[in-house]
Short mmCIF file of C-alpha atoms and ligand atoms in Angstrom, two decimals:
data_model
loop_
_atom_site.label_atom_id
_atom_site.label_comp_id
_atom_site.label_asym_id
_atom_site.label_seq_id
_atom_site.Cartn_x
_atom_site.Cartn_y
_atom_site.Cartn_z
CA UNK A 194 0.00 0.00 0.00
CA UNK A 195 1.46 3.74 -0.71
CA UNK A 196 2.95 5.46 2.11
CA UNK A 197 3.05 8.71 2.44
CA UNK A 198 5.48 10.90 3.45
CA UNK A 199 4.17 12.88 6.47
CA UNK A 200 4.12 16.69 6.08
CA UNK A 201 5.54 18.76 9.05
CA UNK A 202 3.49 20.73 10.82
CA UNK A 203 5.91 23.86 10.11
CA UNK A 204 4.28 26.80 7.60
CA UNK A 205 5.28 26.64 4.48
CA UNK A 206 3.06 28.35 2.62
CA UNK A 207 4.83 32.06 4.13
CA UNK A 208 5.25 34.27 1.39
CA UNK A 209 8.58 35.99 1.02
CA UNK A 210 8.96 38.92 2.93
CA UNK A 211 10.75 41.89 1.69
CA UNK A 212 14.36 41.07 0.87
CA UNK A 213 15.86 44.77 0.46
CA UNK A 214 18.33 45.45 2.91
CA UNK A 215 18.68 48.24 4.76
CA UNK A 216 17.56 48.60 8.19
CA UNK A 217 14.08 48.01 8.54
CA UNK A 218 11.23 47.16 11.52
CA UNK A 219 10.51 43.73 12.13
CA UNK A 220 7.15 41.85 11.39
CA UNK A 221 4.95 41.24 13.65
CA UNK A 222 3.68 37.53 13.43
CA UNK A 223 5.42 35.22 15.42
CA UNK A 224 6.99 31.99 13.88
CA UNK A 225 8.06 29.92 17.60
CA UNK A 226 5.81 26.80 17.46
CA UNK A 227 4.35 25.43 20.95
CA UNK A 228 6.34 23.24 22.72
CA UNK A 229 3.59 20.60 22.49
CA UNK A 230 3.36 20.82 18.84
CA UNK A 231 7.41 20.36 18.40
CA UNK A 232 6.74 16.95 20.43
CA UNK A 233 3.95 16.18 17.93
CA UNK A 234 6.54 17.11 14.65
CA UNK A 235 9.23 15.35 16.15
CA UNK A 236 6.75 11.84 16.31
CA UNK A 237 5.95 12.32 13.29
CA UNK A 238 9.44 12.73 11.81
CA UNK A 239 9.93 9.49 13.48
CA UNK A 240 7.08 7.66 11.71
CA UNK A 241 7.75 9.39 8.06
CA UNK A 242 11.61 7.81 8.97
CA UNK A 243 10.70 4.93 9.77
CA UNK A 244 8.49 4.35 7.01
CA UNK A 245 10.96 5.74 4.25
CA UNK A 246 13.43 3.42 5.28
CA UNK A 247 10.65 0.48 5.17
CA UNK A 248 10.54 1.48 1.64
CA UNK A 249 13.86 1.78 0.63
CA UNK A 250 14.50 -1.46 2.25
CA UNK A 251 11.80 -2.96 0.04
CA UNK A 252 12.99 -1.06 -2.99
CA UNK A 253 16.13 -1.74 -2.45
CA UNK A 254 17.64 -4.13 -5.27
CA UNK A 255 15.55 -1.73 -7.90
CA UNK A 256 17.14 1.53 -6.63
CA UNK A 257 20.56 0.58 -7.64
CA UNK A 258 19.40 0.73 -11.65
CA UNK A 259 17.85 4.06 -11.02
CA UNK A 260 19.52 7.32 -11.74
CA UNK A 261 19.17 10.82 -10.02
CA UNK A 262 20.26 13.98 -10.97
CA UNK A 263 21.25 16.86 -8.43
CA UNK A 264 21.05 20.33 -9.38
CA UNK A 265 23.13 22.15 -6.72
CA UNK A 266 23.20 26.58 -7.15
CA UNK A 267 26.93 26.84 -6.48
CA UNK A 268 29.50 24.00 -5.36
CA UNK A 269 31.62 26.93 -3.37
CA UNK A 270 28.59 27.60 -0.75
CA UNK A 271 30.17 25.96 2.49
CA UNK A 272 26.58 24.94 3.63
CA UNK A 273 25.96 23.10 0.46
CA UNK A 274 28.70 21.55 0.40
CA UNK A 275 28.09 19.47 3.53
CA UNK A 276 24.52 19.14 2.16
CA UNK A 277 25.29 17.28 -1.56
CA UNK A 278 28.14 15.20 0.38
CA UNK A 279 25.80 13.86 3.05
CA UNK A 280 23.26 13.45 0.25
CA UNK A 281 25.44 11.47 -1.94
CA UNK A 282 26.11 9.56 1.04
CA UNK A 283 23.18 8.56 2.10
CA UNK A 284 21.88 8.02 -2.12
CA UNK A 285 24.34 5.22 -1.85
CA UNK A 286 23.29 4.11 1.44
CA UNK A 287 19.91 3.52 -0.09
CA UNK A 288 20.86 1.80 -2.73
CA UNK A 289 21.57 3.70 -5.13
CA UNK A 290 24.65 2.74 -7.37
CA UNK A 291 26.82 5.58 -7.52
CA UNK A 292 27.73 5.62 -11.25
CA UNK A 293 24.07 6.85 -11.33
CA UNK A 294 24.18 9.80 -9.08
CA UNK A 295 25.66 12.89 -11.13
CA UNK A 296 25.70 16.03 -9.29
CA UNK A 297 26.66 18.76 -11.51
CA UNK A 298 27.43 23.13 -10.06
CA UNK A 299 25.05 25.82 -11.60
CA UNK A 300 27.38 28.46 -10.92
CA UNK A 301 24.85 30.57 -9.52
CA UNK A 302 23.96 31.11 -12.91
CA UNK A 303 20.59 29.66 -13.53
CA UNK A 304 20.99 29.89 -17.33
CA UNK A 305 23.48 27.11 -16.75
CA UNK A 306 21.81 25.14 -14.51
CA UNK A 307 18.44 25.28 -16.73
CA UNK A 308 20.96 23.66 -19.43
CA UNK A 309 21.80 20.81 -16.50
CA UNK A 310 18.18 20.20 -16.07
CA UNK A 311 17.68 20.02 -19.90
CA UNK A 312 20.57 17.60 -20.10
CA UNK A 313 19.20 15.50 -17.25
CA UNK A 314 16.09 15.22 -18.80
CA UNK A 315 17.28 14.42 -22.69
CA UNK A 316 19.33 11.40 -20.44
CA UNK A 317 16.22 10.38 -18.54
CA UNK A 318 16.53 10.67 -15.13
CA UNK A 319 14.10 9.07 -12.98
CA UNK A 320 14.36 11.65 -10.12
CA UNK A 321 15.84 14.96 -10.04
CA UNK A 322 16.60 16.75 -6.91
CA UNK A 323 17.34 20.37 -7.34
CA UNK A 324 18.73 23.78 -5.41
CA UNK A 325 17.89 25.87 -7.75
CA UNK A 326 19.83 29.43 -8.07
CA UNK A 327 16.98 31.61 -8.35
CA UNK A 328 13.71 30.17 -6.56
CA UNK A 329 11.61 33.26 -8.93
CA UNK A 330 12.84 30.58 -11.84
CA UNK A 331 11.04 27.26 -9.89
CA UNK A 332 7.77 27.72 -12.07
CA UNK A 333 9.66 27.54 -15.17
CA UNK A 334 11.75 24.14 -13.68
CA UNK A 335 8.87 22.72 -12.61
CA UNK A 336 6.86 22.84 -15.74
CA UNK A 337 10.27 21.41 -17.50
CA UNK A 338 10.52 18.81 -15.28
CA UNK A 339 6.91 17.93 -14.77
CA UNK A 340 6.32 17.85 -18.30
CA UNK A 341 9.14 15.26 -18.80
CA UNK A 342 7.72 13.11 -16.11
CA UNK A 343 9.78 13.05 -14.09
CA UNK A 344 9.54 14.13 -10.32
CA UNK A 345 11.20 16.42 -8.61
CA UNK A 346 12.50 17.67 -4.97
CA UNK A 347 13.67 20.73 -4.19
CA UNK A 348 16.09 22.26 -1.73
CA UNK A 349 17.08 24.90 0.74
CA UNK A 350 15.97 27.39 -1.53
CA UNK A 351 12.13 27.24 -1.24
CA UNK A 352 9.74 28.41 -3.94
CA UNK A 353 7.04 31.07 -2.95
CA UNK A 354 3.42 30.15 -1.73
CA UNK A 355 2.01 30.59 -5.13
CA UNK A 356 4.44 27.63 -6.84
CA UNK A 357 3.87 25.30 -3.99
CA UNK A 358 0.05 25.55 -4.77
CA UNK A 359 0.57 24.74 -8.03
CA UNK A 360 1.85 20.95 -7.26
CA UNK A 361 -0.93 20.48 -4.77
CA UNK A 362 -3.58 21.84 -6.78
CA UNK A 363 -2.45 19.85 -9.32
CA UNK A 364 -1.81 16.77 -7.51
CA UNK A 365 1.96 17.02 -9.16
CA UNK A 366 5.46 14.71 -8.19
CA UNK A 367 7.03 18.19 -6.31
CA UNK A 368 7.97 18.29 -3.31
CA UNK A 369 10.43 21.01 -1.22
CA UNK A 370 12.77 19.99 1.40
CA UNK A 371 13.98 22.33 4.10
CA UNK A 372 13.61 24.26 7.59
CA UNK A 373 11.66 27.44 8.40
CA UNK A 374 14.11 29.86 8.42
CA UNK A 375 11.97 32.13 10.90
CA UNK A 376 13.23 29.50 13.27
CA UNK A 377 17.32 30.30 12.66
CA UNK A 378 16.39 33.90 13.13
CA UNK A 379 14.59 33.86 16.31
CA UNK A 380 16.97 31.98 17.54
CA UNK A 381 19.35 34.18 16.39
CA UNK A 382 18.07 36.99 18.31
CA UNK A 383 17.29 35.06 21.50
CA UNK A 384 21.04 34.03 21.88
CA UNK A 385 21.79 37.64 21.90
CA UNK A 386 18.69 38.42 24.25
CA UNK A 387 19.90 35.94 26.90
CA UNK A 388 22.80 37.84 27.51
CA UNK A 389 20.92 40.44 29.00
CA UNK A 390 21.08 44.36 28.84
CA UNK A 391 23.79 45.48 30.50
CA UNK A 392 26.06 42.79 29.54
CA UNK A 393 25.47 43.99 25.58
CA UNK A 394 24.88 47.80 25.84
CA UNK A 395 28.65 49.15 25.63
CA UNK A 396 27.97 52.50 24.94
CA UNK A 397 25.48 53.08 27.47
CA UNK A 398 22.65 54.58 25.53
CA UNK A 399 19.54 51.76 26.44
CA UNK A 400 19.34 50.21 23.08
CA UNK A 401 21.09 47.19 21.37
CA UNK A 402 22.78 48.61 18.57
CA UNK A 403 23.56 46.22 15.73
CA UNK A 404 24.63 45.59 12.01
CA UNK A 405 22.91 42.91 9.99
CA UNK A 406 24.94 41.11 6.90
CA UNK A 407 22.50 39.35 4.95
CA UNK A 408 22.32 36.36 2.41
CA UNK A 409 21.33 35.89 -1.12
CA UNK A 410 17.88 37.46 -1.43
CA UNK A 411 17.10 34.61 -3.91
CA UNK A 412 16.86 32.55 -0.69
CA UNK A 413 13.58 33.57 1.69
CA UNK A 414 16.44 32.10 4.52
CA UNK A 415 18.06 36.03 4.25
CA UNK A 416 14.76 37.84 4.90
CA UNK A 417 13.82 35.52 7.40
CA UNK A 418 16.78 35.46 9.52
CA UNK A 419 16.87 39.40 9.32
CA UNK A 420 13.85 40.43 10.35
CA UNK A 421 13.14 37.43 13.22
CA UNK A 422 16.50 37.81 14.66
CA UNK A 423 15.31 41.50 15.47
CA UNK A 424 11.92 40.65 16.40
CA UNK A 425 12.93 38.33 18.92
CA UNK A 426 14.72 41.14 20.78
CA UNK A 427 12.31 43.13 20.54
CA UNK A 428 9.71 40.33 22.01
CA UNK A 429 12.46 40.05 24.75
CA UNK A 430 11.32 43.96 25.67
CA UNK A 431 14.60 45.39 23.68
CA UNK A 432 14.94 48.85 21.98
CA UNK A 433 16.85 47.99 19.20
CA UNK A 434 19.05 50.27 17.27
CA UNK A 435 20.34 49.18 13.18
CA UNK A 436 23.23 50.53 12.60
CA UNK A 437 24.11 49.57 9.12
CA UNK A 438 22.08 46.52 6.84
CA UNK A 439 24.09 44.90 4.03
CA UNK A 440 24.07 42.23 1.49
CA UNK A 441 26.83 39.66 1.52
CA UNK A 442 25.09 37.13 -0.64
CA UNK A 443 26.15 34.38 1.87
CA UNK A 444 29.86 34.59 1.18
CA UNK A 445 32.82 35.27 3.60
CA UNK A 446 34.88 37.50 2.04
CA UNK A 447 31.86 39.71 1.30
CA UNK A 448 31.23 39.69 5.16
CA UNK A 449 34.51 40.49 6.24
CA UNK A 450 34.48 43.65 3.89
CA UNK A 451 31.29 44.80 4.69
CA UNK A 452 31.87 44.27 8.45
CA UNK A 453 35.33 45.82 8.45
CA UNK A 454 33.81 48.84 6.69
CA UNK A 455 30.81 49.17 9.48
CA UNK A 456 33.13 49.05 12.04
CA UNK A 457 35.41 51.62 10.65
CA UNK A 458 32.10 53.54 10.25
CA UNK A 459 30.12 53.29 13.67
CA UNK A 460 33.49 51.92 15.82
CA UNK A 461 32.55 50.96 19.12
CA UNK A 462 28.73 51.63 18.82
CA UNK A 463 28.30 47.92 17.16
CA UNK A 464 27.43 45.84 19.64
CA UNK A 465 25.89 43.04 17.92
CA UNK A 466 26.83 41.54 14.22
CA UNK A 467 24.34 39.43 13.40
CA UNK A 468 25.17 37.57 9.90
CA UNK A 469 22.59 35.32 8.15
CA UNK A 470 25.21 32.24 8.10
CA UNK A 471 28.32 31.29 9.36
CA UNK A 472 30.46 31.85 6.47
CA UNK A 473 29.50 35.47 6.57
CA UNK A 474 30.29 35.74 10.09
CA UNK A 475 33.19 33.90 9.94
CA UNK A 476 34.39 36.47 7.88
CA UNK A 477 33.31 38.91 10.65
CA UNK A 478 34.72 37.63 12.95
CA UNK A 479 38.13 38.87 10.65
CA UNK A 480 37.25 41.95 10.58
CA UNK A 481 36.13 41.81 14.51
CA UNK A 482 39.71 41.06 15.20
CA UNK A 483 41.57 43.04 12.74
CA UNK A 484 39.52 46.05 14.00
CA UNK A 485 40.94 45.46 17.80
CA UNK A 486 37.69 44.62 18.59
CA UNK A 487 36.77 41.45 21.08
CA UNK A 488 34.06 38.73 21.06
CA UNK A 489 31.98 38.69 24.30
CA UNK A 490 34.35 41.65 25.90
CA UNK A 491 32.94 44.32 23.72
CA UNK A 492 31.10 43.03 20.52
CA UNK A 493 29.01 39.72 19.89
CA UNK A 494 28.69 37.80 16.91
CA UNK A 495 25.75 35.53 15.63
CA UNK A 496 25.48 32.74 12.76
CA UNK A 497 23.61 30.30 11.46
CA UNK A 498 24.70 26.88 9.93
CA UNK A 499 26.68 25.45 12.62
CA UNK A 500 29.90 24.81 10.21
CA UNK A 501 32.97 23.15 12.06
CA UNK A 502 34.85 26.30 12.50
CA UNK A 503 31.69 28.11 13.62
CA UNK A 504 31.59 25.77 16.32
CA UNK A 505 35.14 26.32 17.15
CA UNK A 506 34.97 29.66 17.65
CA UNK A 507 31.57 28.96 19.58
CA UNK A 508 33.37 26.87 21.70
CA UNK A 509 36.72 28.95 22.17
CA UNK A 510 34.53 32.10 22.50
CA UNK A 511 35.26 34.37 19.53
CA UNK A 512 31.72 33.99 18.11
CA UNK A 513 28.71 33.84 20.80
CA UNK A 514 26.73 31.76 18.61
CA UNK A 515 24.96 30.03 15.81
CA UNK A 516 22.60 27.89 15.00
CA UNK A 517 22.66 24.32 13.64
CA UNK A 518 21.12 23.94 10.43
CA UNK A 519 20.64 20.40 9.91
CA UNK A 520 21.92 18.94 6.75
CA UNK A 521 21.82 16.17 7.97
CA UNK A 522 18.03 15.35 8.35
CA UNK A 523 17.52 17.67 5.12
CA UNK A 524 19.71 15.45 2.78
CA UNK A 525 18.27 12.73 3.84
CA UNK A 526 14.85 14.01 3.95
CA UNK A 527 15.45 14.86 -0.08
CA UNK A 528 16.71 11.46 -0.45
CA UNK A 529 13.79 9.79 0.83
CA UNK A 530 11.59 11.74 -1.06
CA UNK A 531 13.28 10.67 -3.70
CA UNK A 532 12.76 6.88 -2.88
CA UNK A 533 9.18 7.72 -1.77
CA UNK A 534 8.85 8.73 -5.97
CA UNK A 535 10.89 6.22 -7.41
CA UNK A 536 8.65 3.28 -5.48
CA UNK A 537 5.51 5.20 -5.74
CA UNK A 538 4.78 5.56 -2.53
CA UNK A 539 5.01 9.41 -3.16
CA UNK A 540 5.30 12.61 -0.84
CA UNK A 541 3.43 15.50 0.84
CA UNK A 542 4.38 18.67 -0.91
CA UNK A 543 6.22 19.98 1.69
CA UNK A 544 8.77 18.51 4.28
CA UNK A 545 10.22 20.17 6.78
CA UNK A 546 13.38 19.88 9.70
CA UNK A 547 14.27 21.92 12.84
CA UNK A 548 16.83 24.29 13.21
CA UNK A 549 18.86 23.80 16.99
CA UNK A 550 20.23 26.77 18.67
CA UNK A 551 24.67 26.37 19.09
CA UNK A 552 26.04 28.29 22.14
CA UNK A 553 28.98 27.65 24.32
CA UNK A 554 26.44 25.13 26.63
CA UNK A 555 26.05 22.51 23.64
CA UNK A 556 28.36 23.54 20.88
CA UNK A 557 31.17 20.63 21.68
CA UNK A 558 27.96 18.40 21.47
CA UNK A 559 27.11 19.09 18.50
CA UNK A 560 30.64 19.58 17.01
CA UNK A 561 30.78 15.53 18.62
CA UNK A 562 27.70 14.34 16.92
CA UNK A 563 29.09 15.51 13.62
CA UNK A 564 31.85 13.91 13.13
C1 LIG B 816 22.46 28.50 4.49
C2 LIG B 816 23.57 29.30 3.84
C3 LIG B 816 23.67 28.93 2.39
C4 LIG B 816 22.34 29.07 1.70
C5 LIG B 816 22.39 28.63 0.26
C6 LIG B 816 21.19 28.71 3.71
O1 LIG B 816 20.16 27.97 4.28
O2 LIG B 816 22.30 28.91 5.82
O3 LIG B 816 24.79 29.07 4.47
O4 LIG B 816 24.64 29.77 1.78
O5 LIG B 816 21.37 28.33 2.37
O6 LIG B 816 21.18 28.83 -0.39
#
């Protein structure tokens, strides 16, 4: 009998927000789900688990003569990087013979990765799984895809409300994989909340004056973790002050520029960087230290991702956070939607993961668990 793939009980229907930067007041809805509900989700992660690998298990000895293609948006992104490994991984895990798994680099140039998905399709793919470079471009994909026949998953960069109708409405083999971003952000801002006050307000003047370096607008995940990382310090009873708001389109060298230019610019009045991942921050956290300045003595420093060296610095002090990002669960939530379309057995159109909040109380644990 088909088995579906439970749908989490995170939104994902959230349209995206604005994504200009500059500083700019938060929203007002609140994203934190109830602590009874999480229990709920994380049961019925369990089951949709458990019941994937029941199917993979029975699909087994056909999965190693079927062929997927993986579309990721740029092979330098640090985060995807750990992604597409752990999802090659865990392909072959599966089943999956690994002459048939090609995973080709769009660049971030979605003309070239339209010309992947073309070529995947003219080879005849049985399952494509695809990060596509500009999520405005997933109605076009899909209709390429779907009219070839052949199903498709998509990851971490999630197509607007209007799209993900489209596949329900029309009962269609798409699916996206991936976490509510509102989560990382809120997160975000409650690491910095916890601190308290007077530990963060150097300068004396009430407020918690920050800078914000933000992703890729083509990923929702930027707009997101900007405006919920300020609205939970806000909801903590903060007056909050933005000092500068740039784009670093997820990269560190962009972040280290842009952060050693606010800091020449407002000097000791930044209190707070918060940066939309870790690579960003990590590039910071350069600038941090080649402007004299000290983590958790007179700045702090936020992320989200949870990369190795993020932890690192959690853990030795020179960043005051992040938060894990789970590519772990993701890639092998894609995967399994993949199996769940290959046997049949097909998929809600929506699957979602929690994010898990990295401070100097768990970060050697999770550092541990992943390696
Ligand atoms: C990650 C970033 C990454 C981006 C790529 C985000 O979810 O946090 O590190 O660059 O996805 O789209």
């Amino acid at each position: 009998m088909a088995m579906k793939k439970v749908l989490s009980i995170v939104a994902a229907s959230a349209m995206a927000a604005s994504v200009l930067a500059g500083c700019a007041a938060a929203p007002a809805a609140a994203p934190a789900a109830a602590p009874a509900a999480e229990e709920a989700k994380e049961e019925v992660a369990e089951a949709a688990e458990e019941a994937a690998d029941e199917v993979a298990e029975a699909a087994n000895g056909d999965l190693a003569g079927k062929k997927v293609g993986v579309c990721i948006y740029q092979f330098s992104d640090n985060f995807m990087t750990l992604f597409r490994n752990e999802l090659e991984s865990y392909l072959v895990a599966q089943g999956f013979d690994p002459a048939n798994i090609t995973i080709v680099d769009g660049k971030n140039d979605q003309g070239e990765q339209t010309n992947q998905i073309q070529n995947f399709i003219t080879e005849g793919v049985d399952v494509l799984i695809i990060n596509p470079v500009n999520s405005s471009s997933a109605a076009t994909i899909t209709d390429l895809v779907h009219d070839a026949g052949i199903p498709l998953v998509y990851i971490n960069r999630e197509p607007d409300a209007q799209e993900e109708a489209r596949w329900a409405d029309n009962n269609w083999d798409v699916t996206y994989v991936g976490c509510d971003a509102r989560q990382s952000g809120t997160m975000q801002g409650e690491i910095i909340a916890d601190l308290g006050l007077d530990a963060i307000d150097f300068n004396g003047n009430g407020k918690i004056d920050y800078i914000m370096i933000e992703g890729d607008p083509e990923n929702i995940d930027a707009a997101y973790r900007t405006e919920y990382s300020v609205k939970a310090l806000e909801d903590a009873g903060f007056e909050v002050n933005c000092l500068d708001d740039q784009v670093g389109m997820w990269q560190q060298e962009q972040g280290q520029s842009l952060v050693a230019n606010s800091l020449a610019q407002y000097g000791n009045d930044v209190e707070v960087v918060f940066c939309n991942n870790d690579a960003m921050a990590l590039g910071a956290l350069q600038a941090i230290q080649a402007a004299g300045r000290v983590v958790g003595e007179d700045i702090y420093l936020v992320g989200v991702d949870a990369l190795t060296e993020a932890l690192e610095d959690v853990i030795a002090g020179t960043m005051t956070g992040t938060v894990f990002n789970d590519h772990i669960s993701q890639s092998h939530s894609a995967a399994d939607a993949a199996i769940n379309y290959i046997t049949g057995a097909g998929n809600e159109h929506y699957i979602g993961c929690d994010y898990v909040k990295a401070t100097k109380d768990n970060a050697e644990d999770i550092l541990a668990s992943l390696q």
